mmCIF file with all atom_site columns, C-alpha atoms in Angstrom:
data_model
loop_
_atom_site.group_PDB
_atom_site.id
_atom_site.type_symbol
_atom_site.label_atom_id
_atom_site.label_alt_id
_atom_site.label_comp_id
_atom_site.label_asym_id
_atom_site.label_entity_id
_atom_site.label_seq_id
_atom_site.pdbx_PDB_ins_code
_atom_site.Cartn_x
_atom_site.Cartn_y
_atom_site.Cartn_z
_atom_site.occupancy
_atom_site.B_iso_or_equiv
_atom_site.pdbx_formal_charge
_atom_site.auth_seq_id
_atom_site.auth_comp_id
_atom_site.auth_asym_id
_atom_site.auth_atom_id
_atom_site.pdbx_PDB_model_num
ATOM 1  C CA . UNK A 1 1  ? 48.294 0.779  -177.966 1.00 94.00 ? 11 UNK A CA 1
ATOM 2  C CA . UNK A 1 2  ? 47.692 2.953  -181.010 1.00 93.00 ? 12 UNK A CA 1
ATOM 3  C CA . UNK A 1 3  ? 50.637 4.448  -182.838 1.00 95.00 ? 13 UNK A CA 1
ATOM 4  C CA . UNK A 1 4  ? 50.464 7.283  -185.330 1.00 94.00 ? 14 UNK A CA 1
ATOM 5  C CA . UNK A 1 5  ? 53.548 7.211  -187.489 1.00 94.00 ? 15 UNK A CA 1
ATOM 6  C CA . UNK A 1 6  ? 54.942 8.015  -190.875 1.00 93.00 ? 16 UNK A CA 1
ATOM 7  C CA . UNK A 1 7  ? 56.313 4.489  -191.183 1.00 94.00 ? 17 UNK A CA 1
ATOM 8  C CA . UNK A 1 8  ? 54.142 1.443  -190.512 1.00 95.00 ? 18 UNK A CA 1
ATOM 9  C CA . UNK A 1 9  ? 57.324 -0.651 -190.247 1.00 95.00 ? 19 UNK A CA 1
ATOM 10 C CA . UNK A 1 10 ? 58.830 1.489  -187.467 1.00 96.00 ? 20 UNK A CA 1
ATOM 11 C CA . UNK A 1 11 ? 59.756 0.140  -184.048 1.00 97.00 ? 21 UNK A CA 1
ATOM 12 C CA . UNK A 1 12 ? 56.823 1.865  -182.360 1.00 96.00 ? 22 UNK A CA 1
ATOM 13 C CA . UNK A 1 13 ? 54.398 0.522  -184.950 1.00 97.00 ? 23 UNK A CA 1
ATOM 14 C CA . UNK A 1 14 ? 55.709 -2.970 -184.270 1.00 97.00 ? 24 UNK A CA 1
ATOM 15 C CA . UNK A 1 15 ? 55.008 -2.532 -180.561 1.00 97.00 ? 25 UNK A CA 1
ATOM 16 C CA . UNK A 1 16 ? 51.465 -1.261 -181.142 1.00 97.00 ? 26 UNK A CA 1
ATOM 17 C CA . UNK A 1 17 ? 48.255 -3.201 -181.485 1.00 97.00 ? 27 UNK A CA 1
ATOM 18 C CA . UNK A 1 18 ? 46.987 -0.691 -184.059 1.00 97.00 ? 28 UNK A CA 1
ATOM 19 C CA . UNK A 1 19 ? 48.873 1.715  -186.299 1.00 97.00 ? 29 UNK A CA 1
ATOM 20 C CA . UNK A 1 20 ? 47.763 4.705  -188.333 1.00 96.00 ? 30 UNK A CA 1
ATOM 21 C CA . UNK A 1 21 ? 50.323 5.477  -191.016 1.00 97.00 ? 31 UNK A CA 1
ATOM 22 C CA . UNK A 1 22 ? 50.537 9.036  -192.279 1.00 96.00 ? 32 UNK A CA 1
ATOM 23 C CA . UNK A 1 23 ? 53.375 9.014  -194.801 1.00 92.00 ? 33 UNK A CA 1
ATOM 24 C CA . UNK A 1 24 ? 54.758 12.296 -196.063 1.00 92.00 ? 34 UNK A CA 1
ATOM 25 C CA . UNK A 1 25 ? 57.708 13.848 -197.813 1.00 92.00 ? 35 UNK A CA 1
ATOM 26 C CA . UNK A 1 26 ? 59.366 16.739 -196.032 1.00 94.00 ? 36 UNK A CA 1
ATOM 27 C CA . UNK A 1 27 ? 59.509 19.960 -198.023 1.00 92.00 ? 37 UNK A CA 1
ATOM 28 C CA . UNK A 1 28 ? 62.155 21.692 -195.919 1.00 80.00 ? 38 UNK A CA 1
ATOM 29 C CA . UNK A 1 29 ? 65.889 21.893 -196.567 1.00 82.00 ? 39 UNK A CA 1
ATOM 30 C CA . UNK A 1 30 ? 67.349 18.643 -197.890 1.00 91.00 ? 40 UNK A CA 1
ATOM 31 C CA . UNK A 1 31 ? 64.022 16.866 -197.308 1.00 90.00 ? 41 UNK A CA 1
ATOM 32 C CA . UNK A 1 32 ? 65.137 16.148 -193.738 1.00 91.00 ? 42 UNK A CA 1
ATOM 33 C CA . UNK A 1 33 ? 63.703 18.927 -191.593 1.00 92.00 ? 43 UNK A CA 1
ATOM 34 C CA . UNK A 1 34 ? 60.308 17.945 -190.112 1.00 91.00 ? 44 UNK A CA 1
ATOM 35 C CA . UNK A 1 35 ? 57.871 20.306 -191.808 1.00 93.00 ? 45 UNK A CA 1
ATOM 36 C CA . UNK A 1 36 ? 55.142 18.416 -193.632 1.00 94.00 ? 46 UNK A CA 1
ATOM 37 C CA . UNK A 1 37 ? 55.086 15.527 -191.148 1.00 94.00 ? 47 UNK A CA 1
ATOM 38 C CA . UNK A 1 38 ? 54.643 17.770 -188.102 1.00 94.00 ? 48 UNK A CA 1
ATOM 39 C CA . UNK A 1 39 ? 51.800 19.667 -189.783 1.00 95.00 ? 49 UNK A CA 1
ATOM 40 C CA . UNK A 1 40 ? 50.047 16.414 -190.736 1.00 96.00 ? 50 UNK A CA 1
ATOM 41 C CA . UNK A 1 41 ? 50.433 14.969 -187.237 1.00 95.00 ? 51 UNK A CA 1
ATOM 42 C CA . UNK A 1 42 ? 49.078 18.147 -185.639 1.00 96.00 ? 52 UNK A CA 1
ATOM 43 C CA . UNK A 1 43 ? 46.050 18.187 -187.957 1.00 97.00 ? 53 UNK A CA 1
ATOM 44 C CA . UNK A 1 44 ? 45.373 14.491 -187.320 1.00 96.00 ? 54 UNK A CA 1
ATOM 45 C CA . UNK A 1 45 ? 45.684 14.931 -183.553 1.00 94.00 ? 55 UNK A CA 1
ATOM 46 C CA . UNK A 1 46 ? 43.305 17.906 -183.631 1.00 96.00 ? 56 UNK A CA 1
ATOM 47 C CA . UNK A 1 47 ? 40.799 15.870 -185.648 1.00 97.00 ? 57 UNK A CA 1
ATOM 48 C CA . UNK A 1 48 ? 40.955 13.035 -183.107 1.00 95.00 ? 58 UNK A CA 1
ATOM 49 C CA . UNK A 1 49 ? 40.470 15.498 -180.223 1.00 94.00 ? 59 UNK A CA 1
ATOM 50 C CA . UNK A 1 50 ? 37.435 17.081 -181.898 1.00 96.00 ? 60 UNK A CA 1
ATOM 51 C CA . UNK A 1 51 ? 35.928 13.667 -182.644 1.00 97.00 ? 61 UNK A CA 1
ATOM 52 C CA . UNK A 1 52 ? 36.412 12.540 -179.040 1.00 95.00 ? 62 UNK A CA 1
ATOM 53 C CA . UNK A 1 53 ? 34.663 15.669 -177.752 1.00 95.00 ? 63 UNK A CA 1
ATOM 54 C CA . UNK A 1 54 ? 31.640 14.654 -179.820 1.00 96.00 ? 64 UNK A CA 1
ATOM 55 C CA . UNK A 1 55 ? 31.794 10.928 -179.043 1.00 97.00 ? 65 UNK A CA 1
ATOM 56 C CA . UNK A 1 56 ? 32.254 11.481 -175.302 1.00 96.00 ? 66 UNK A CA 1
ATOM 57 C CA . UNK A 1 57 ? 29.623 14.246 -175.142 1.00 96.00 ? 67 UNK A CA 1
ATOM 58 C CA . UNK A 1 58 ? 32.073 16.632 -173.487 1.00 93.00 ? 68 UNK A CA 1
ATOM 59 C CA . UNK A 1 59 ? 30.438 19.947 -172.643 1.00 91.00 ? 69 UNK A CA 1
ATOM 60 C CA . UNK A 1 60 ? 31.775 23.318 -171.534 1.00 86.00 ? 70 UNK A CA 1
ATOM 61 C CA . UNK A 1 61 ? 31.612 22.304 -167.865 1.00 86.00 ? 71 UNK A CA 1
ATOM 62 C CA . UNK A 1 62 ? 33.811 19.268 -168.545 1.00 87.00 ? 72 UNK A CA 1
ATOM 63 C CA . UNK A 1 63 ? 36.205 21.504 -170.437 1.00 83.00 ? 73 UNK A CA 1
ATOM 64 C CA . UNK A 1 64 ? 36.359 23.965 -167.553 1.00 82.00 ? 74 UNK A CA 1
ATOM 65 C CA . UNK A 1 65 ? 36.955 21.166 -165.051 1.00 83.00 ? 75 UNK A CA 1
ATOM 66 C CA . UNK A 1 66 ? 40.074 20.178 -166.986 1.00 80.00 ? 76 UNK A CA 1
ATOM 67 C CA . UNK A 1 67 ? 41.291 23.765 -167.545 1.00 78.00 ? 77 UNK A CA 1
ATOM 68 C CA . UNK A 1 68 ? 40.290 25.526 -164.309 1.00 72.00 ? 78 UNK A CA 1
ATOM 69 C CA . UNK A 1 69 ? 42.993 28.200 -164.243 1.00 73.00 ? 79 UNK A CA 1
ATOM 70 C CA . UNK A 1 70 ? 43.914 28.501 -167.899 1.00 67.00 ? 80 UNK A CA 1
ATOM 71 C CA . UNK A 1 71 ? 43.061 31.375 -170.174 1.00 70.00 ? 81 UNK A CA 1
ATOM 72 C CA . UNK A 1 72 ? 41.043 29.036 -172.422 1.00 68.00 ? 82 UNK A CA 1
ATOM 73 C CA . UNK A 1 73 ? 38.519 28.259 -169.703 1.00 60.00 ? 83 UNK A CA 1
ATOM 74 C CA . UNK A 1 74 ? 38.006 31.945 -168.955 1.00 66.00 ? 84 UNK A CA 1
ATOM 75 C CA . UNK A 1 75 ? 36.758 32.576 -172.483 1.00 66.00 ? 85 UNK A CA 1
#
């Protein structure tokens, strides 16, 4: 189990076999509203997805098979 968290000492990190820590300080009101952390997690997740496409040699046919009725596959 891989966890991606802002705190390597969190409960989920403790339950994971591997942890990627992406610490951040929120820039929103009072430093509490998730702003920076959500942007970092989205960018990291997108990077993982793009890397897996390359590693797994996913082609447009594979993509279509997983998105058969969506607007993405029609493009």
